[in-house]
Amino acid sequence: MQSPPPNKPMNGFSQLASPSTPNVILPPPPDPNIEPAAYLRSVYAVRERSKLVHEKAKNNQLNHFDVDLTKFNETAAYVVSIIKRDFAPDYHTIPPHGRWQHFEVGGRPRIDQLLTSWPSKIDARERTRRLLDLFLVSVLLDAGAGTKWSYKSKETGRVYRRSEGLAVASLEMFKAGYFSGDPTEPYQVNAAGLERLSVGQLAIGFQVSDSNALAGLEGRAGLLSNLAEALHNTEYFGSSHRPGNMLDYLLTHPSTQTSSVPIITIPTLWSVLIDGLGNIWPATRTQIDGVSLGDAWPCSAMPSSPQAQPWESIVPFHKLTQWLCYSLMAPMTRLMNVQFAGVELLTGLPEYRNGGLFIDTGLLTLKPADAKRGIATYHQNSRVQGQPSMEVVPLFSTEDDVVVEWRAVTVGFLDDLLVEVNKLLRLEGSNKLSLAQVLEAGSWKVGALRDRTLQQMS
């Protein structure tokens, strides 16, 4: 497997990389037998439910994938080789996975430059609010861009694609005031700005044309429209209806400790995101007792019994909520020295770059019947007008049992990968890498290489 290019962190992110876990008592998870919907929407449920599928994977008992555990050590060794190449011996400098690094694609410290551009009278709290505004809307716009779309930076003239292209585009749109309802205050996101943002304006911002199509443009516009409505929740987002106002809610929350530095619990941050933004997701997704669960899906690999309750067949992932958690923590930590308790509750992100690592290395192999079905779906879809040309690969919908099983085992194997990577690097105690660091420097970076390879092939 070809190695991705080196990518050193910018501007001293080491303070964010491996903080000692604050000694804070976390609230218990909801009882699934009493509050099944609340449990499945909680951060606790992701790892607990995925673990049941992961256990089957370790015994090669999955429904859709053959598992070759002899490939696991090879996979870990490859990831370690990339981490060593890019960071040895300064592993503590590896930044945690998050949107911040995407803004620095091409080695340009865009966020630091943005901060420097603001007058000194803008205090740390308002600077943090502004970055939370930017990061949240940028993450929400960070869905699959397709293989043909690209963005040419208005500032450098360089061309970027996929997640990194969407990050640069959203940053330049933010600076131009696309998301603000006040032309005198461009550096913010608020409900008024999002309410007036049309599909056409979004297309202009993303440089969309007949020859530069962006997948899901209308869906992104709809998501921002839904976000505008959600921002009217003044408890979380204040009277100015900005995502960044969650900072004030979090700092004054009863669970937040403020003896020397603010310590916010992950379940509190999670609650803001899962509850405050819950209405922006499609209501047609999996439900329990009439409550939409978001990114949670039935999975046939889950243990079953005649007495099983409906919630027991469901595996939650909440990938975008987790991606928001990872991304929003960085501005709060770096600008205001906020610490977070319970970061270990977050899992590896079950998405195609991380999950693709285990397929590319042969740890997971799609079973023949499913591969045949997926290829048939690909050919059927390729005949639909307007579909982009792409590598011939099995194609499945998000809710397909193949995808749900794949995502569940990805969560489990990323946990295993963390343990093995630290073992191979001989890191112990406080020197151990966090899961967020392994995602950033290892699994996600390797997946990004595969993206670039496919772009060259298409």
Coordinates of C-alpha atoms in Angstrom, one line a residue:
M1 CA 0.0 0.0 0.0
Q2 CA 1.3 3.4 -1.0
S3 CA 2.0 5.8 1.9
P4 CA 0.3 9.1 2.2
P5 CA 2.5 12.3 2.2
P6 CA 3.7 13.6 5.5
N7 CA 1.7 16.3 7.2
K8 CA 3.2 17.9 10.3
P9 CA 0.9 19.7 12.7
M10 CA 0.8 23.5 12.7
N11 CA 1.4 26.0 15.5
G12 CA 1.9 23.9 18.6
F13 CA -1.2 21.8 18.9
S14 CA 0.6 19.6 21.5
Q15 CA -1.3 21.3 24.3
L16 CA -4.5 19.6 22.9
A17 CA -3.1 16.2 22.1
S18 CA -2.9 14.2 25.3
P19 CA -4.3 16.1 28.2
S20 CA -4.6 14.2 31.5
T21 CA -8.2 13.2 32.0
P22 CA -9.8 15.5 34.7
N23 CA -11.0 13.5 37.7
V24 CA -14.7 14.3 37.3
I25 CA -17.6 12.0 38.1
L26 CA -19.7 11.6 34.9
P27 CA -23.4 11.0 34.9
P28 CA -24.5 7.4 34.3
P29 CA -26.1 6.4 31.0
P30 CA -29.9 6.3 30.7
D31 CA -31.4 2.9 31.5
P32 CA -32.3 1.3 28.1
N33 CA -35.1 -0.7 29.7
I34 CA -36.7 2.5 31.0
E35 CA -35.6 5.1 28.5
P36 CA -34.6 3.2 25.3
A37 CA -34.6 6.3 23.0
A38 CA -32.6 8.4 25.5
Y39 CA -30.1 5.5 25.8
L40 CA -29.7 5.1 22.0
R41 CA -29.2 8.8 21.6
S42 CA -26.5 8.9 24.3
V43 CA -22.7 8.9 23.8
Y44 CA -22.5 5.8 26.0
A45 CA -24.5 3.6 23.6
V46 CA -22.2 3.9 20.6
R47 CA -19.4 1.8 21.9
E48 CA -21.6 -0.5 24.0
R49 CA -23.8 -1.5 21.1
S50 CA -21.0 -1.7 18.5
K51 CA -19.0 -3.9 20.8
L52 CA -21.6 -6.7 20.4
V53 CA -21.0 -6.7 16.7
H54 CA -17.3 -6.5 17.2
E55 CA -17.3 -9.6 19.3
K56 CA -19.0 -11.5 16.5
A57 CA -16.3 -10.2 14.1
K58 CA -13.5 -11.5 16.3
N59 CA -15.1 -15.0 15.9
N60 CA -15.7 -14.5 12.2
Q61 CA -19.4 -14.7 12.7
L62 CA -20.5 -11.6 10.8
N63 CA -23.4 -11.8 8.3
H64 CA -21.8 -9.8 5.5
F65 CA -18.0 -9.8 6.0
D66 CA -15.3 -12.5 6.3
V67 CA -12.8 -11.5 9.0
D68 CA -9.1 -12.4 8.7
L69 CA -7.6 -11.5 12.1
T70 CA -4.2 -12.4 10.8
K71 CA -4.3 -9.1 8.9
F72 CA -4.8 -7.0 12.1
N73 CA -1.1 -6.9 13.1
E74 CA -0.2 -6.0 9.5
T75 CA -2.8 -3.2 9.6
A76 CA -1.5 -1.8 12.9
A77 CA 2.1 -2.0 11.7
Y78 CA 1.2 0.0 8.6
V79 CA -0.5 2.7 10.6
V80 CA 2.5 2.8 13.0
S81 CA 4.9 3.2 10.0
I82 CA 2.9 6.3 8.9
I83 CA 2.8 7.8 12.4
K84 CA 6.6 7.2 12.9
R85 CA 7.4 8.7 9.5
D86 CA 5.5 11.9 10.2
F87 CA 5.9 12.4 14.0
A88 CA 8.7 10.3 15.5
P89 CA 10.0 10.9 18.1
D90 CA 7.6 13.8 18.9
Y91 CA 4.4 11.8 19.2
H92 CA 3.0 14.3 21.7
T93 CA 2.8 16.9 18.9
I94 CA 0.1 14.9 17.1
P95 CA -3.1 17.0 17.2
P96 CA -6.4 15.4 18.0
H97 CA -8.7 14.6 15.1
G98 CA -10.9 17.6 14.2
R99 CA -11.9 20.1 11.6
W100 CA -9.1 22.5 12.6
Q101 CA -6.5 20.5 10.6
H102 CA -8.7 20.5 7.5
F103 CA -8.5 24.3 7.4
E104 CA -4.7 24.0 7.3
V105 CA -4.6 21.9 4.1
G106 CA -1.5 22.7 2.1
G107 CA 0.4 23.8 5.2
R108 CA -1.4 27.1 5.5
P109 CA -2.3 28.1 9.1
R110 CA -5.6 29.6 8.1
I111 CA -7.3 29.7 11.5
D112 CA -4.3 31.3 13.2
Q113 CA -4.3 33.8 10.3
L114 CA -8.0 34.5 10.9
L115 CA -7.4 35.0 14.6
T116 CA -4.6 37.4 13.9
S117 CA -6.7 39.4 11.5
W118 CA -9.2 40.3 14.2
P119 CA -8.6 43.4 16.3
S120 CA -7.2 43.0 19.8
K121 CA -10.4 44.3 21.4
I122 CA -12.1 41.0 20.4
D123 CA -11.6 39.0 23.6
A124 CA -10.9 35.3 24.0
R125 CA -14.5 34.4 24.6
E126 CA -15.9 36.1 21.5
R127 CA -13.0 34.7 19.4
T128 CA -14.0 31.2 20.7
R129 CA -17.7 31.9 19.8
R130 CA -16.7 32.9 16.3
L131 CA -14.6 29.7 15.8
L132 CA -17.5 27.6 17.2
D133 CA -19.8 29.3 14.7
L134 CA -17.4 28.5 11.8
F135 CA -16.5 25.0 12.9
L136 CA -20.1 23.9 13.4
V137 CA -21.4 25.1 10.1
S138 CA -18.3 23.8 8.3
V139 CA -18.8 20.3 9.8
L140 CA -22.4 20.3 8.8
L141 CA -21.4 21.1 5.3
D142 CA -18.8 18.3 5.3
A143 CA -20.8 15.6 3.6
G144 CA -19.5 13.6 0.6
A145 CA -18.6 16.1 -2.2
G146 CA -18.5 13.6 -5.0
T147 CA -15.5 12.7 -7.2
K148 CA -15.7 15.6 -9.7
W149 CA -16.2 18.7 -7.5
S150 CA -13.2 20.9 -6.6
Y151 CA -12.8 24.4 -5.0
K152 CA -10.3 27.0 -6.1
S153 CA -9.2 29.1 -3.2
K154 CA -9.9 32.8 -3.8
E155 CA -6.9 33.6 -1.6
T156 CA -4.2 31.3 -2.9
G157 CA -5.5 30.1 -6.3
R158 CA -4.9 26.5 -5.2
V159 CA -7.4 23.8 -5.9
Y160 CA -8.8 21.5 -3.1
R161 CA -11.2 18.6 -3.1
R162 CA -13.4 16.5 -0.7
S163 CA -13.4 17.4 3.0
E164 CA -10.4 19.7 2.7
G165 CA -12.0 21.5 -0.2
L166 CA -15.3 21.9 1.7
A167 CA -13.3 23.2 4.7
V168 CA -11.5 25.9 2.7
A169 CA -14.7 26.9 0.9
S170 CA -16.7 27.2 4.1
L171 CA -13.9 29.3 5.7
E172 CA -13.8 31.7 2.8
M173 CA -17.6 31.9 2.8
F174 CA -17.6 32.6 6.5
K175 CA -15.1 35.4 6.0
A176 CA -17.3 36.9 3.3
G177 CA -20.3 36.9 5.6
Y178 CA -22.3 34.3 3.9
F179 CA -23.7 32.9 7.2
S180 CA -24.3 36.2 9.0
G181 CA -27.5 38.2 9.0
D182 CA -25.6 41.4 9.9
P183 CA -23.4 42.9 7.1
T184 CA -21.4 44.8 9.7
E185 CA -20.5 41.6 11.5
P186 CA -19.4 39.0 8.8
Y187 CA -17.5 36.8 11.2
Q188 CA -20.4 34.9 12.7
V189 CA -23.1 32.4 12.0
N190 CA -26.7 33.2 13.1
A191 CA -30.2 32.2 12.3
A192 CA -30.9 35.3 10.4
G193 CA -28.0 34.7 8.0
L194 CA -28.9 31.1 7.4
E195 CA -32.6 31.9 6.8
R196 CA -31.7 34.1 3.9
L197 CA -29.1 31.8 2.4
S198 CA -30.5 30.3 -0.8
V199 CA -29.4 27.2 -2.8
G200 CA -28.2 29.5 -5.5
Q201 CA -26.1 31.5 -3.1
L202 CA -24.6 28.3 -1.7
A203 CA -23.9 27.2 -5.2
I204 CA -22.0 30.4 -5.9
G205 CA -20.0 30.0 -2.6
F206 CA -19.0 26.5 -3.5
Q207 CA -18.2 27.4 -7.2
V208 CA -20.8 24.9 -8.4
S209 CA -21.4 24.7 -12.2
D210 CA -22.4 22.2 -14.8
S211 CA -18.8 21.1 -15.0
N212 CA -18.2 21.3 -11.3
A213 CA -21.1 19.5 -9.7
L214 CA -21.3 19.2 -5.9
A215 CA -23.2 16.2 -4.7
G216 CA -26.0 16.9 -2.3
L217 CA -26.1 20.7 -2.7
E218 CA -29.8 21.0 -2.1
G219 CA -29.5 18.7 1.0
R220 CA -26.8 21.0 2.4
A221 CA -29.0 24.0 1.9
G222 CA -31.9 22.2 3.6
L223 CA -29.6 21.3 6.5
L224 CA -28.6 24.9 7.0
S225 CA -32.2 26.0 6.9
N226 CA -33.0 23.5 9.6
L227 CA -30.0 24.7 11.6
A228 CA -31.5 28.2 11.4
E229 CA -34.6 27.0 13.0
A230 CA -32.7 25.0 15.7
L231 CA -30.7 28.2 16.6
H232 CA -33.8 29.8 17.9
N233 CA -33.4 27.6 21.0
T234 CA -32.2 30.4 23.3
E235 CA -31.3 28.1 26.2
Y236 CA -28.4 26.7 24.1
F237 CA -27.8 29.4 21.5
G238 CA -28.7 32.7 23.2
S239 CA -30.7 35.6 22.1
S240 CA -28.5 36.2 19.1
H241 CA -29.2 32.7 17.9
R242 CA -25.5 31.7 17.2
P243 CA -23.9 28.3 17.6
G244 CA -21.0 29.9 19.4
N245 CA -23.3 30.9 22.3
M246 CA -23.2 27.3 23.4
L247 CA -19.9 28.3 25.0
D248 CA -21.8 30.5 27.5
Y249 CA -24.2 27.7 28.2
L250 CA -21.5 25.2 28.8
L251 CA -19.4 27.4 31.0
T252 CA -22.3 28.1 33.3
H253 CA -23.8 24.6 33.3
P254 CA -24.0 23.1 36.8
S255 CA -21.9 20.1 35.8
T256 CA -19.0 22.4 34.7
Q257 CA -16.2 22.8 37.3
T258 CA -14.4 26.1 37.4
S259 CA -12.0 25.9 40.4
S260 CA -8.9 26.7 38.4
V261 CA -9.7 26.0 34.7
P262 CA -13.1 25.2 33.3
I263 CA -13.8 21.5 33.1
I264 CA -16.8 20.6 30.9
T265 CA -18.1 17.0 30.7
I266 CA -18.5 15.3 27.4
P267 CA -22.1 14.3 28.2
T268 CA -23.0 17.9 28.7
L269 CA -21.4 18.9 25.4
W270 CA -23.1 15.9 23.8
S271 CA -26.5 17.0 25.1
V272 CA -26.2 20.4 23.5
L273 CA -25.4 18.9 20.2
I274 CA -27.8 15.9 20.2
D275 CA -30.7 17.7 21.7
G276 CA -30.0 21.3 20.4
L277 CA -29.5 20.1 16.9
G278 CA -31.8 17.1 16.9
N279 CA -34.4 18.6 14.7
I280 CA -32.1 19.3 11.8
W281 CA -31.9 15.6 10.8
P282 CA -34.4 13.9 8.6
A283 CA -37.4 12.7 10.7
T284 CA -37.7 9.5 8.6
R285 CA -34.7 7.8 10.3
T286 CA -35.0 5.1 12.9
Q287 CA -37.4 5.8 15.7
I288 CA -38.2 4.3 19.1
D289 CA -41.5 5.3 20.8
G290 CA -41.9 8.1 18.2
V291 CA -38.5 9.6 19.0
S292 CA -36.2 10.0 16.0
L293 CA -32.8 8.5 16.9
G294 CA -30.7 10.2 14.2
D295 CA -27.7 8.2 13.0
A296 CA -28.8 4.8 14.5
W297 CA -29.9 1.8 12.5
P298 CA -31.2 -1.8 12.9
C299 CA -28.4 -4.4 12.5
S300 CA -29.0 -8.1 11.9
A301 CA -25.7 -9.0 13.6
M302 CA -27.0 -7.8 17.0
P303 CA -27.8 -10.7 19.4
S304 CA -31.5 -11.5 19.4
S305 CA -33.9 -13.5 21.5
P306 CA -37.7 -14.0 21.6
Q307 CA -37.8 -11.7 24.5
A308 CA -35.7 -9.0 22.9
Q309 CA -37.1 -5.4 22.9
P310 CA -37.1 -3.3 19.7
W311 CA -34.2 -1.1 20.9
E312 CA -31.9 -4.2 21.2
S313 CA -31.6 -4.6 17.4
I314 CA -30.3 -1.0 16.9
V315 CA -26.7 0.2 16.7
P316 CA -26.2 4.0 17.1
F317 CA -23.2 5.8 15.6
H318 CA -24.0 9.5 15.8
K319 CA -21.0 10.1 13.6
L320 CA -21.6 13.7 12.8
T321 CA -22.3 14.5 16.5
Q322 CA -19.0 12.9 17.4
W323 CA -17.2 14.8 14.6
L324 CA -18.7 18.0 16.1
C325 CA -17.5 17.1 19.6
Y326 CA -13.9 16.4 18.4
S327 CA -13.9 19.6 16.3
L328 CA -15.5 22.0 18.8
M329 CA -13.3 21.0 21.7
A330 CA -10.2 22.4 20.0
P331 CA -11.2 26.1 19.9
M332 CA -12.4 26.0 23.5
T333 CA -9.2 24.3 24.7
R334 CA -6.8 26.3 22.7
L335 CA -8.3 29.8 23.2
M336 CA -9.8 29.4 26.7
N337 CA -7.9 26.5 28.2
V338 CA -11.2 24.6 28.7
Q339 CA -10.6 20.9 29.7
F340 CA -13.0 18.1 28.9
A341 CA -13.9 15.1 31.2
G342 CA -15.0 11.9 29.6
V343 CA -13.3 12.3 26.2
E344 CA -12.7 8.5 26.3
L345 CA -16.5 8.0 25.8
L346 CA -16.1 9.2 22.2
T347 CA -15.3 6.5 19.6
G348 CA -13.5 6.3 16.3
L349 CA -15.6 7.8 13.6
P350 CA -17.4 5.0 11.6
E351 CA -17.0 6.5 8.2
Y352 CA -15.5 5.4 4.9
R353 CA -12.0 6.6 5.4
N354 CA -11.5 4.8 8.7
G355 CA -13.6 1.7 7.7
G356 CA -11.9 1.5 4.3
L357 CA -8.6 0.9 6.1
F358 CA -9.8 -2.5 7.3
I359 CA -11.1 -3.5 3.9
D360 CA -8.0 -2.3 2.0
T361 CA -5.7 -4.3 4.3
G362 CA -7.8 -7.5 3.9
L363 CA -9.0 -7.6 7.5
L364 CA -12.5 -7.4 6.3
T365 CA -13.7 -8.9 3.0
L366 CA -17.3 -8.5 1.7
K367 CA -18.9 -11.9 1.3
P368 CA -19.6 -12.9 -2.4
A369 CA -23.4 -12.7 -2.3
D370 CA -23.2 -9.2 -0.9
A371 CA -20.5 -8.2 -3.4
K372 CA -22.6 -9.4 -6.2
R373 CA -25.7 -7.5 -4.9
G374 CA -23.6 -4.4 -4.5
I375 CA -22.1 -4.5 -8.0
A376 CA -25.6 -5.0 -9.4
T377 CA -26.8 -1.9 -7.6
Y378 CA -23.8 0.0 -8.9
H379 CA -24.6 -0.8 -12.5
Q380 CA -28.2 0.0 -12.0
N381 CA -27.3 3.4 -10.4
S382 CA -24.7 4.1 -13.2
R383 CA -27.5 4.2 -15.7
V384 CA -29.3 7.1 -13.9
Q385 CA -28.7 10.3 -15.8
G386 CA -26.2 12.6 -14.1
Q387 CA -24.4 10.0 -12.1
P388 CA -20.6 10.6 -12.0
S389 CA -18.2 8.0 -13.4
M390 CA -16.3 6.2 -10.6
E391 CA -14.4 3.1 -9.8
V392 CA -16.6 0.0 -10.1
V393 CA -17.3 -0.9 -6.4
P394 CA -20.2 -2.5 -4.6
L395 CA -22.8 0.1 -3.8
F396 CA -25.1 0.2 -0.8
S397 CA -27.5 2.7 0.8
T398 CA -26.7 4.1 4.2
E399 CA -29.3 2.0 6.0
D400 CA -28.3 -1.2 4.2
D401 CA -27.3 -4.0 6.7
V402 CA -23.9 -4.3 5.0
V403 CA -23.1 -0.7 5.8
V404 CA -24.4 -0.8 9.4
E405 CA -22.4 -4.0 10.1
W406 CA -19.3 -2.4 8.6
R407 CA -19.6 0.7 10.6
A408 CA -20.1 -1.2 13.9
V409 CA -17.0 -3.3 13.4
T410 CA -15.1 -0.2 12.4
V411 CA -15.8 1.3 15.9
G412 CA -14.5 -1.9 17.5
F413 CA -11.4 -2.4 15.4
L414 CA -10.4 1.3 15.9
D415 CA -10.4 0.7 19.6
D416 CA -8.2 -2.4 19.1
L417 CA -6.0 -0.4 16.8
L418 CA -5.4 2.2 19.5
V419 CA -4.1 -0.4 21.9
E420 CA -1.9 -2.0 19.3
V421 CA -0.4 1.3 18.1
N422 CA 0.6 2.3 21.6
K423 CA 2.1 -1.1 22.1
L424 CA 4.1 -1.0 18.9
L425 CA 5.3 2.6 19.7
R426 CA 6.1 1.5 23.2
L427 CA 4.2 4.4 24.7
E428 CA 2.9 4.0 28.2
G429 CA 1.1 6.0 30.9
S430 CA 0.6 9.6 30.1
N431 CA 2.7 9.2 26.9
K432 CA 0.1 7.0 25.2
L433 CA -1.6 8.3 22.2
S434 CA -5.3 9.1 22.5
L435 CA -7.9 7.6 20.0
A436 CA -8.3 11.1 18.5
Q437 CA -4.5 11.2 17.8
V438 CA -4.5 7.8 16.1
L439 CA -7.4 8.8 14.0
E440 CA -5.7 12.0 12.9
A441 CA -2.2 10.6 12.3
G442 CA -3.1 7.1 11.2
S443 CA -6.4 5.6 10.1
W444 CA -8.0 8.8 8.7
K445 CA -4.8 9.8 6.9
V446 CA -4.4 6.4 5.3
G447 CA -8.0 6.7 4.1
A448 CA -7.3 10.1 2.7
L449 CA -4.6 8.6 0.5
R450 CA -7.2 6.2 -0.9
D451 CA -9.4 9.2 -1.8
R452 CA -6.5 10.8 -3.7
T453 CA -5.7 7.5 -5.5
L454 CA -9.3 7.1 -6.7
Q455 CA -9.4 10.7 -7.9
Q456 CA -6.4 10.0 -10.1
M457 CA -8.1 6.9 -11.5
S458 CA -11.5 8.6 -12.2

